[in-house]
Amino acid sequence: KPIEEKWLWHMRFSIHEIAVAESIKRNLKPGDIYIDVGANIGYFTALGASLVGTGGQVHSFEPLPSVFPYLQEIARLNPRYKIIINNTALGDTTGKAVIQESLYSSGSSMVPGLLSPQSIIRKEEVRIIRLDDYLKEQHIEKVALIKIDVEGYEFFVLRGLQNYFENSQYRPLIICEIIKDAYPLISVTVEDLLSFMHRYGYEAFDIMVPWRKIDITKITSGENVLWRALK
């Protein structure tokens, strides 16, 4: 499926999701391990690789078959970098799940009922795994940064880190888009998300003003936040 021309133009001129890009730039350094969840065509994967360098690692996850080849091409064109790409979704379970592909691939979602019927071009059954299982299999202990952009499925991705949080001393920074409109559709609340993150010492901060705490129950739907552990 062709990528939306305006979206590519934004990426080419570095004006795509500027706040997320700047936060990634602030928080990654050479040698770091970076996780890109909902990598799509790989814009933030490529950015992360440029920051962690050849001594770091980038692990990217994208379940959509239609855009995964773009991610493969980034890895192929940069053989000196350790870019590990995974054609799978992340959640709090292991098995199969259904993703609804939007007219605009960046808006595709695994939350039933979130997309308008006229915007759905197809439904795909995709593989789904837990991130904590993946980190264990890859023998990864210290993650510097996780970026999550999964159109309302973020709570399940974070719950799929529970074993890592409970068995590791490390608390990576997490850049996460929160789609509040999705929560009534998956029988959870934003308060549930907040409680889960508090359990592991995390507080939410403004992605543009990273020293300012924010109340995620009051944000608008589709807003990025920076989760940082304070203990």
Tab-separated table of C-alpha atoms in Angstrom:
chain	number	residue	atom	x	y	z
A	1	LYS	CA	0.000	0.000	0.000
A	2	PRO	CA	1.479	3.380	-0.957
A	3	ILE	CA	2.529	5.569	1.944
A	4	GLU	CA	0.660	8.859	2.246
A	5	GLU	CA	2.655	11.512	0.347
A	6	LYS	CA	2.170	14.254	2.957
A	7	TRP	CA	3.425	11.915	5.701
A	8	LEU	CA	6.604	11.126	3.746
A	9	TRP	CA	7.135	14.837	3.108
A	10	HIS	CA	6.989	15.476	6.864
A	11	MET	CA	9.596	12.776	7.475
A	12	ARG	CA	11.875	13.999	4.708
A	13	PHE	CA	12.010	17.475	6.220
A	14	SER	CA	12.168	16.272	9.855
A	15	ILE	CA	8.831	17.749	10.880
A	16	HIS	CA	7.103	14.429	11.619
A	17	GLU	CA	6.097	14.228	15.300
A	18	ILE	CA	8.737	16.745	16.313
A	19	ALA	CA	8.135	16.351	20.061
A	20	VAL	CA	8.701	12.587	19.903
A	21	ALA	CA	11.806	13.011	17.730
A	22	GLU	CA	13.302	15.599	20.075
A	23	SER	CA	12.616	13.420	23.112
A	24	ILE	CA	14.342	10.479	21.442
A	25	LYS	CA	17.325	12.706	20.611
A	26	ARG	CA	17.543	13.911	24.217
A	27	ASN	CA	17.414	10.451	25.730
A	28	LEU	CA	19.526	8.164	23.541
A	29	LYS	CA	23.296	8.000	23.427
A	30	PRO	CA	25.884	5.780	21.716
A	31	GLY	CA	25.777	2.189	22.926
A	32	ASP	CA	22.190	2.317	24.212
A	33	ILE	CA	19.462	-0.249	23.591
A	34	TYR	CA	16.300	1.266	22.120
A	35	ILE	CA	12.917	-0.418	21.552
A	36	ASP	CA	10.584	0.939	18.844
A	37	VAL	CA	7.050	-0.433	19.292
A	38	GLY	CA	4.749	0.370	16.392
A	39	ALA	CA	7.676	1.179	14.126
A	40	ASN	CA	5.611	1.474	10.939
A	41	ILE	CA	7.963	2.304	8.029
A	42	GLY	CA	10.863	2.916	10.397
A	43	TYR	CA	11.300	6.668	10.782
A	44	PHE	CA	11.994	6.454	14.525
A	45	THR	CA	13.909	3.213	14.063
A	46	ALA	CA	16.325	4.999	11.731
A	47	LEU	CA	16.546	7.983	14.069
A	48	GLY	CA	17.269	5.716	17.021
A	49	ALA	CA	19.955	3.816	15.120
A	50	SER	CA	21.702	7.077	14.236
A	51	LEU	CA	21.847	7.945	17.951
A	52	VAL	CA	22.860	4.612	19.494
A	53	GLY	CA	25.437	4.049	16.762
A	54	THR	CA	27.074	0.813	15.700
A	55	GLY	CA	27.741	-0.114	19.324
A	56	GLY	CA	24.077	0.068	20.324
A	57	GLN	CA	20.973	-1.909	19.450
A	58	VAL	CA	17.562	-1.071	17.998
A	59	HIS	CA	14.745	-3.592	18.315
A	60	SER	CA	11.718	-2.680	16.200
A	61	PHE	CA	8.228	-4.178	16.141
A	62	GLU	CA	5.712	-3.720	13.344
A	63	PRO	CA	2.891	-6.205	12.668
A	64	LEU	CA	1.479	-4.784	9.397
A	65	PRO	CA	2.615	-6.865	6.398
A	66	SER	CA	2.021	-3.916	4.054
A	67	VAL	CA	4.597	-1.628	5.682
A	68	PHE	CA	7.061	-4.126	7.165
A	69	PRO	CA	9.141	-4.239	3.930
A	70	TYR	CA	10.069	-0.584	4.511
A	71	LEU	CA	11.477	-1.555	7.898
A	72	GLN	CA	13.344	-4.459	6.300
A	73	GLU	CA	14.920	-2.062	3.833
A	74	ILE	CA	16.239	0.174	6.619
A	75	ALA	CA	17.936	-2.811	8.225
A	76	ARG	CA	19.302	-4.002	4.873
A	77	LEU	CA	20.759	-0.603	3.959
A	78	ASN	CA	22.490	-0.221	7.328
A	79	PRO	CA	24.357	-3.494	7.916
A	80	ARG	CA	26.883	-1.918	10.315
A	81	TYR	CA	24.081	-1.110	12.763
A	82	LYS	CA	22.389	-3.694	14.943
A	83	ILE	CA	18.779	-3.164	13.840
A	84	ILE	CA	16.630	-6.161	14.754
A	85	ILE	CA	13.228	-6.016	13.089
A	86	ASN	CA	10.228	-8.066	14.172
A	87	ASN	CA	7.048	-8.534	12.121
A	88	THR	CA	4.897	-8.961	15.200
A	89	ALA	CA	2.624	-7.041	17.537
A	90	LEU	CA	3.270	-6.632	21.247
A	91	GLY	CA	0.748	-7.114	24.025
A	92	ASP	CA	0.188	-8.918	27.326
A	93	THR	CA	-0.325	-12.325	25.752
A	94	THR	CA	1.249	-14.645	23.184
A	95	GLY	CA	-0.502	-15.982	20.132
A	96	LYS	CA	-2.545	-14.355	17.379
A	97	ALA	CA	-4.496	-11.103	17.234
A	98	VAL	CA	-6.347	-9.060	14.634
A	99	ILE	CA	-5.212	-5.634	13.493
A	100	GLN	CA	-7.465	-3.322	11.507
A	101	GLU	CA	-5.475	-1.602	8.787
A	102	SER	CA	-6.459	1.994	8.208
A	103	LEU	CA	-6.408	3.937	4.970
A	104	TYR	CA	-3.501	5.671	6.672
A	105	SER	CA	-1.220	2.905	7.970
A	106	SER	CA	-0.071	5.067	10.890
A	107	GLY	CA	-3.631	4.911	12.256
A	108	SER	CA	-4.063	1.139	12.150
A	109	SER	CA	-5.233	-0.349	15.423
A	110	MET	CA	-5.784	-3.589	17.312
A	111	VAL	CA	-8.591	-2.019	19.355
A	112	PRO	CA	-11.965	-3.237	18.006
A	113	GLY	CA	-14.336	-0.374	17.243
A	114	LEU	CA	-11.746	2.414	17.409
A	115	LEU	CA	-11.585	3.027	13.666
A	116	SER	CA	-14.560	4.112	11.636
A	117	PRO	CA	-15.739	1.289	9.321
A	118	GLN	CA	-15.146	3.385	6.196
A	119	SER	CA	-11.480	3.915	7.125
A	120	ILE	CA	-10.687	0.178	7.415
A	121	ILE	CA	-9.224	-1.312	4.252
A	122	ARG	CA	-8.552	-4.808	5.618
A	123	LYS	CA	-8.213	-6.891	8.762
A	124	GLU	CA	-5.077	-8.948	9.292
A	125	GLU	CA	-4.361	-11.759	11.721
A	126	VAL	CA	-0.920	-11.084	13.169
A	127	ARG	CA	1.426	-12.675	15.640
A	128	ILE	CA	1.514	-11.151	19.130
A	129	ILE	CA	4.119	-11.618	21.870
A	130	ARG	CA	5.030	-10.134	25.242
A	131	LEU	CA	7.945	-7.706	25.348
A	132	ASP	CA	9.236	-9.139	28.636
A	133	ASP	CA	9.470	-12.594	27.005
A	134	TYR	CA	11.351	-11.085	24.074
A	135	LEU	CA	13.822	-9.251	26.304
A	136	LYS	CA	14.486	-12.459	28.220
A	137	GLU	CA	15.018	-14.458	25.027
A	138	GLN	CA	17.393	-11.803	23.689
A	139	HIS	CA	19.278	-11.632	27.020
A	140	ILE	CA	18.594	-7.903	27.255
A	141	GLU	CA	18.780	-6.442	30.752
A	142	LYS	CA	19.257	-2.702	30.407
A	143	VAL	CA	16.956	-0.853	28.010
A	144	ALA	CA	17.503	2.886	27.708
A	145	LEU	CA	14.300	3.934	25.930
A	146	ILE	CA	11.048	2.437	24.670
A	147	LYS	CA	8.827	4.296	22.193
A	148	ILE	CA	5.224	3.044	21.987
A	149	ASP	CA	2.781	4.139	19.284
A	150	VAL	CA	0.098	1.479	18.920
A	151	GLU	CA	-3.163	3.405	18.520
A	152	GLY	CA	-4.890	2.606	21.807
A	153	TYR	CA	-3.220	-0.742	22.559
A	154	GLU	CA	-0.506	0.814	24.738
A	155	PHE	CA	-1.830	-0.469	28.085
A	156	PHE	CA	-1.519	-4.065	26.859
A	157	VAL	CA	2.015	-3.430	25.566
A	158	LEU	CA	2.999	-2.030	28.963
A	159	ARG	CA	1.374	-4.938	30.812
A	160	GLY	CA	3.520	-7.179	28.642
A	161	LEU	CA	6.525	-5.690	30.451
A	162	GLN	CA	5.313	-6.710	33.909
A	163	ASN	CA	7.787	-9.566	34.385
A	164	TYR	CA	10.647	-7.330	33.276
A	165	PHE	CA	9.615	-4.625	35.748
A	166	GLU	CA	9.294	-7.137	38.566
A	167	ASN	CA	12.606	-8.891	37.930
A	168	SER	CA	14.853	-6.069	36.798
A	169	GLN	CA	16.425	-3.138	38.593
A	170	TYR	CA	16.269	-1.076	35.397
A	171	ARG	CA	13.466	1.314	34.534
A	172	PRO	CA	13.736	2.513	30.927
A	173	LEU	CA	12.318	5.834	29.855
A	174	ILE	CA	9.097	5.296	27.922
A	175	ILE	CA	7.670	7.611	25.275
A	176	CYS	CA	4.055	6.554	24.878
A	177	GLU	CA	1.107	7.828	22.898
A	178	ILE	CA	-2.121	7.512	24.897
A	179	ILE	CA	-5.370	7.159	22.935
A	180	LYS	CA	-7.981	7.792	25.630
A	181	ASP	CA	-10.875	7.110	23.232
A	182	ALA	CA	-9.756	3.470	23.040
A	183	TYR	CA	-10.028	2.719	26.749
A	184	PRO	CA	-13.821	2.280	27.011
A	185	LEU	CA	-13.565	-0.156	24.085
A	186	ILE	CA	-11.073	-2.429	25.885
A	187	SER	CA	-12.822	-2.366	29.294
A	188	VAL	CA	-10.069	-0.483	31.108
A	189	THR	CA	-9.607	3.103	32.215
A	190	VAL	CA	-6.793	5.609	32.063
A	191	GLU	CA	-6.784	5.352	35.869
A	192	ASP	CA	-5.957	1.635	35.469
A	193	LEU	CA	-2.972	2.585	33.327
A	194	LEU	CA	-1.851	5.162	35.869
A	195	SER	CA	-2.128	2.670	38.729
A	196	PHE	CA	-0.118	0.077	36.808
A	197	MET	CA	2.690	2.513	36.046
A	198	HIS	CA	2.754	3.857	39.607
A	199	ARG	CA	3.256	0.302	40.843
A	200	TYR	CA	6.671	0.307	39.183
A	201	GLY	CA	7.657	3.815	40.210
A	202	TYR	CA	6.700	5.636	37.022
A	203	GLU	CA	5.271	9.139	36.755
A	204	ALA	CA	4.037	10.850	33.598
A	205	PHE	CA	5.818	13.952	32.323
A	206	ASP	CA	5.194	16.455	29.559
A	207	ILE	CA	7.127	15.266	26.512
A	208	MET	CA	8.019	18.845	25.566
A	209	VAL	CA	8.791	19.988	29.126
A	210	PRO	CA	10.245	16.769	30.587
A	211	TRP	CA	10.604	18.106	34.142
A	212	ARG	CA	6.883	18.929	34.414
A	213	LYS	CA	4.574	16.208	35.711
A	214	ILE	CA	1.205	15.824	34.023
A	215	ASP	CA	-2.099	14.221	34.966
A	216	ILE	CA	-2.868	11.730	32.198
A	217	THR	CA	-6.531	11.608	33.215
A	218	LYS	CA	-6.822	15.171	31.912
A	219	ILE	CA	-4.952	14.902	28.637
A	220	THR	CA	-6.664	14.811	25.263
A	221	SER	CA	-6.829	11.607	23.256
A	222	GLY	CA	-3.811	10.984	21.073
A	223	GLU	CA	-1.234	12.697	23.285
A	224	ASN	CA	2.343	11.575	23.839
A	225	VAL	CA	3.735	11.438	27.366
A	226	LEU	CA	7.127	10.615	28.838
A	227	TRP	CA	7.057	7.985	31.579
A	228	ARG	CA	10.012	8.224	33.955
A	229	ALA	CA	10.604	6.158	37.085
A	230	LEU	CA	11.325	8.200	40.187
A	231	LYS	CA	12.193	5.277	42.453
